[in-house]
Amino acid sequence: MSSLIASTRFSVLDRSRTRDGHTHPEALRDTVRLAGELEKLGYHRLWVSEHHGVPGVAGSAPTVLAAAVAAATRTIRVGTGGVMLPNHRPLVVAEQFGVLESLFPGRIDMGLGRSVGFTDGVRRALGGDKEDAEDFEAQLRELLGWFRGTSPTGVHARPAEGLAVPPFVLAMGEGAGIAARLGLPMVIGDLRNRDKIRRGIDHYRDAFRPSAWASEPYVVVSGTIAVAATPEEARRLLIPEAWSMAYSRTHGTFPPLPPAERVEALTMSAKERGFYESGLTGHIAGTEEQVAHELETVLKETGAQEVLVTTSTYDREALLDSYRRLAAITSG
């Protein structure tokens, strides 16, 4: 193992993806179970996500799920990737993370994003619209103020005030500049668009202003990584998500993950096939040796301090095996 890989933290974002023939509650319990396995394997963090009204994702309340994950583990850091600030009042978010940090001190991360929902219907149900994302920086400043006790309202966030819950910005679009201006760690993806990632990281590092939260830039790169005994097996791990993404692009709804063999037997339109094939390319996938080589390249190109693995697939046993193999690469 290279010294570069050895000095890098490896973490996981599990989206609690639903699977054909399985229920939403099962998907949530799968995430909690996975956290315990990842802890044993030495991963640094397990993060959960926020999606609303999406048939293929059970994770709609990330701070609630994070509490369940933290309660079921002892050492792994637990957080959100992320809480979507436009959907919430910053005071309520501060209170939720204050409770989490109070219950599980020193283990909670606050990953924050600016997404406003998958469809117009979801955005209306949440009481917002696309323009709400433009207020993200102001919302973020307000949220951090609740922890510092600097709100001009005279109100105090209990029990958040005075606690240090590490904030991370999910850098979509404007996110890199916001993270830099506020002096916050940044999560950027995905690994299929290396040029875009490098531009975002360069902008972030150039514009970074030290803050009470971070004295220097901290970069987390995120993306799909699949490791298996053969390149073909690793590719099969990618198939369910690639199909689900292709289906969402052609039908407007994001379905549960199907088994790889069912996808391979499908007849697809040319448009679907194009999206599907595109969804299979550009990820880090292969044997241990192939993945180690590709990781070394990514880390040299980006200078990232951490990798957040976002792999989703139908076969949870194969997914866990992939994480075991990746852990063997990263821990020597």
XYZ file of C-alpha atoms in Angstrom:
332
model
C 0.000 0.000 0.000
C 1.239 3.490 -0.816
C 1.977 6.032 1.899
C -0.485 8.374 0.170
C -3.379 5.931 0.574
C -2.269 5.088 4.119
C -2.404 8.751 5.148
C -5.916 9.253 3.702
C -9.137 8.785 5.668
C -11.826 6.592 4.119
C -15.494 7.034 4.945
C -18.883 5.921 3.610
C -22.151 7.611 2.663
C -25.025 5.119 2.673
C -28.186 6.499 1.051
C -30.504 3.794 2.460
C -31.427 2.816 -1.091
C -34.518 0.655 -1.355
C -34.317 -2.569 -3.337
C -36.858 -4.439 -5.443
C -38.759 -6.819 -3.195
C -37.591 -5.134 0.001
C -39.252 -2.504 2.175
C -38.261 1.002 3.250
C -37.829 -0.159 6.884
C -35.449 -2.868 5.670
C -33.360 -0.246 3.856
C -33.022 1.804 7.039
C -32.080 -1.250 9.108
C -29.545 -2.194 6.412
C -27.855 1.189 6.934
C -27.670 0.723 10.706
C -26.277 -2.803 10.261
C -23.720 -1.597 7.729
C -22.467 1.028 10.175
C -21.459 -1.684 12.654
C -19.576 -3.582 9.945
C -17.804 -0.451 8.734
C -16.781 0.385 12.299
C -15.126 -3.033 12.628
C -13.327 -2.466 9.326
C -11.856 0.839 10.529
C -13.742 3.354 8.381
C -13.609 6.909 9.701
C -17.247 8.029 9.209
C -20.660 6.756 8.180
C -22.934 9.444 6.784
C -26.612 9.260 5.844
C -28.562 11.331 3.320
C -31.749 13.375 2.968
C -34.211 12.683 0.152
C -37.940 13.400 0.102
C -40.655 11.613 -1.860
C -38.181 9.407 -3.754
C -39.376 5.798 -4.237
C -35.809 4.489 -4.287
C -34.525 6.123 -1.095
C -35.731 5.470 2.468
C -33.444 8.062 4.107
C -35.703 11.097 4.502
C -34.799 12.176 8.064
C -31.002 12.111 8.339
C -30.635 13.381 11.916
C -33.098 10.727 13.137
C -31.259 7.990 11.237
C -27.893 9.319 12.438
C -29.104 8.913 16.026
C -29.959 5.259 15.360
C -26.567 4.679 13.716
C -24.672 6.358 16.536
C -26.596 4.361 19.149
C -25.692 1.110 17.382
C -21.948 1.918 17.172
C -19.195 3.065 19.534
C -16.276 4.665 17.712
C -17.089 5.488 14.082
C -18.001 9.114 13.410
C -21.626 9.589 12.327
C -23.149 12.400 10.316
C -25.157 13.620 7.388
C -24.346 13.876 3.734
C -26.236 16.030 4.097
C -29.004 17.937 5.760
C -30.444 20.165 3.031
C -30.612 23.570 4.673
C -33.196 25.141 2.325
C -35.700 22.581 3.656
C -35.293 23.579 7.309
C -35.020 26.467 9.730
C -31.368 26.823 10.804
C -32.354 27.011 14.488
C -34.073 23.610 14.280
C -31.047 22.088 12.518
C -28.753 23.491 15.218
C -30.960 22.039 17.930
C -31.006 18.620 16.276
C -27.230 18.462 15.968
C -26.880 19.842 19.477
C -28.935 16.913 20.749
C -26.894 14.430 18.693
C -23.580 15.849 19.921
C -24.832 15.867 23.514
C -25.835 12.210 23.300
C -22.775 11.047 21.328
C -20.012 13.564 22.173
C -17.087 13.834 19.798
C -18.608 11.579 17.129
C -21.088 13.750 15.212
C -20.524 15.497 11.848
C -22.808 18.086 10.279
C -22.722 17.707 6.489
C -24.859 20.426 4.863
C -26.187 20.849 1.330
C -28.298 23.241 -0.713
C -30.529 20.870 -2.698
C -34.239 21.732 -2.701
C -35.986 18.529 -3.778
C -36.208 16.109 -6.683
C -39.456 17.394 -8.248
C -41.729 20.442 -8.238
C -44.249 18.474 -6.181
C -41.686 17.663 -3.499
C -40.546 21.287 -3.362
C -44.143 22.477 -2.941
C -44.736 19.899 -0.212
C -41.654 21.198 1.611
C -42.936 24.750 1.298
C -40.165 26.002 -0.962
C -38.941 26.389 -4.523
C -35.721 26.277 -6.512
C -34.807 29.854 -5.566
C -34.430 28.841 -1.909
C -31.031 27.351 -2.756
C -29.777 30.892 -3.438
C -30.076 31.659 0.285
C -27.797 28.780 1.278
C -24.828 30.904 2.373
C -27.006 33.112 4.582
C -28.704 30.040 6.061
C -25.310 28.471 6.716
C -24.030 31.597 8.470
C -27.168 31.670 10.615
C -26.773 27.990 11.513
C -23.139 28.400 12.553
C -24.149 31.456 14.580
C -26.450 29.342 16.728
C -23.460 27.240 17.800
C -21.364 30.357 18.491
C -24.133 32.122 20.405
C -24.092 35.116 18.064
C -27.704 35.238 16.888
C -29.002 38.836 16.778
C -32.423 37.538 17.888
C -31.309 37.167 21.490
C -32.509 33.563 21.359
C -30.149 30.769 22.379
C -30.083 27.331 20.739
C -30.223 24.633 23.386
C -28.241 22.428 23.615
C -26.257 23.492 20.519
C -24.724 26.727 21.801
C -21.109 26.253 22.807
C -20.779 22.824 21.174
C -18.331 22.153 18.348
C -20.025 19.953 15.750
C -17.768 19.905 12.653
C -19.621 21.398 9.644
C -18.947 20.215 6.085
C -20.268 21.841 2.910
C -21.474 19.587 0.092
C -19.956 21.511 -2.784
C -22.428 21.431 -5.638
C -21.969 24.392 -7.999
C -21.447 27.433 -5.775
C -20.648 25.271 -2.760
C -16.852 25.405 -3.153
C -16.804 29.199 -2.978
C -19.149 29.245 0.010
C -17.044 26.669 1.871
C -13.926 28.735 1.166
C -15.460 32.041 2.305
C -16.764 30.536 5.534
C -13.600 28.532 6.206
C -15.304 25.142 6.258
C -14.286 21.640 5.138
C -15.674 20.706 1.727
C -17.073 17.505 0.205
C -16.899 17.425 -3.595
C -17.857 14.773 -6.189
C -18.287 12.841 -8.201
C -15.149 11.015 -9.263
C -16.393 10.596 -12.852
C -15.682 14.257 -13.607
C -12.073 14.715 -12.504
C -11.537 18.009 -14.311
C -14.548 19.598 -12.634
C -13.447 18.276 -9.237
C -9.948 19.674 -9.688
C -11.292 23.095 -10.694
C -13.571 23.155 -7.663
C -10.774 22.119 -5.302
C -8.352 24.685 -6.763
C -10.954 27.437 -6.347
C -11.652 26.321 -2.785
C -7.986 26.260 -1.761
C -7.201 29.584 -3.442
C -10.136 31.381 -1.800
C -10.046 29.658 1.606
C -10.234 31.901 4.663
C -9.284 30.313 8.009
C -12.110 30.239 10.535
C -12.941 29.004 14.016
C -14.086 25.796 12.321
C -11.000 25.065 10.192
C -7.563 26.675 10.096
C -6.756 25.292 6.643
C -8.589 23.723 3.688
C -9.915 20.204 4.153
C -11.041 18.333 1.047
C -13.201 15.210 0.921
C -13.691 13.699 -2.547
C -16.757 11.501 -2.995
C -17.807 8.900 -5.512
C -18.574 5.294 -6.304
C -15.871 2.709 -5.594
C -16.451 -0.998 -6.200
C -13.881 -3.700 -5.397
C -14.278 -7.388 -6.223
C -12.285 -10.489 -7.118
C -12.582 -9.714 -10.846
C -13.252 -6.589 -12.912
C -16.486 -8.190 -14.150
C -17.797 -8.708 -10.599
C -16.914 -5.133 -9.694
C -18.797 -3.876 -12.759
C -21.876 -5.884 -11.741
C -21.973 -3.934 -8.487
C -22.479 -0.774 -10.566
C -25.343 -2.113 -12.696
C -28.386 -1.562 -10.394
C -27.590 2.095 -9.696
C -26.671 2.789 -13.330
C -30.040 1.424 -14.428
C -31.944 3.298 -11.723
C -30.289 6.566 -12.774
C -31.009 5.850 -16.460
C -34.646 5.118 -15.626
C -34.969 8.370 -13.680
C -33.551 10.317 -16.633
C -36.062 8.767 -19.067
C -39.156 8.380 -16.846
C -38.821 11.165 -14.271
C -38.936 8.907 -11.209
C -36.122 7.258 -9.280
C -36.983 3.556 -8.719
C -35.752 0.984 -6.186
C -32.611 -0.898 -7.165
C -33.195 -4.052 -9.256
C -30.898 -7.116 -9.233
C -28.086 -6.905 -11.783
C -29.265 -10.004 -13.649
C -32.701 -8.493 -14.220
C -31.136 -5.349 -15.707
C -28.899 -7.427 -17.976
C -31.992 -9.168 -19.380
C -33.852 -5.940 -20.159
C -34.515 -4.561 -23.611
C -33.657 -0.859 -23.502
C -34.421 1.981 -25.872
C -31.437 3.709 -27.440
C -31.881 6.650 -25.068
C -32.083 4.410 -22.003
C -29.073 2.408 -23.172
C -27.064 5.593 -23.597
C -27.798 6.816 -20.083
C -27.205 3.326 -18.683
C -23.817 2.848 -20.361
C -22.813 6.341 -19.272
C -23.776 5.446 -15.704
C -21.383 2.508 -15.743
C -18.326 4.502 -16.801
C -15.859 6.652 -14.931
C -16.209 5.074 -11.491
C -13.351 3.447 -9.597
C -14.101 -0.253 -10.030
C -12.012 -3.392 -10.321
C -9.737 -5.694 -8.373
C -7.782 -4.565 -5.317
C -4.725 -3.852 -7.443
C -6.694 -1.850 -10.027
C -8.560 0.166 -7.410
C -5.379 0.911 -5.433
C -3.740 2.250 -8.600
C -6.744 4.430 -9.442
C -7.034 5.738 -5.873
C -3.353 6.699 -5.928
C -3.988 8.691 -9.114
C -7.051 10.467 -7.672
C -5.252 11.385 -4.456
C -2.238 12.733 -6.357
C -4.502 14.786 -8.646
C -6.702 16.226 -5.889
C -4.559 16.298 -2.746
C -7.709 15.242 -0.876
C -7.400 14.347 2.797
C -10.397 12.008 2.730
C -12.437 9.807 0.383
C -16.197 9.404 0.915
C -17.433 6.232 -0.802
C -21.021 6.517 -2.075
C -21.587 3.094 -3.659
C -25.161 1.750 -3.837
C -26.122 -1.670 -5.184
C -28.795 -4.359 -4.877
C -26.598 -7.093 -3.377
C -25.775 -5.959 0.176
C -23.423 -8.906 0.785
C -21.426 -8.035 -2.324
C -21.401 -4.398 -1.182
C -20.027 -5.363 2.216
C -17.401 -7.553 0.526
C -16.407 -4.527 -1.572
C -15.981 -2.462 1.596
C -13.909 -5.255 3.167
C -11.626 -5.357 0.142
C -11.312 -1.571 0.102
C -10.448 -1.573 3.803
C -7.706 -4.097 3.119
C -6.266 -1.754 0.488
C -6.399 1.310 2.728
C -5.120 -0.298 5.920
C -2.394 -2.380 4.342
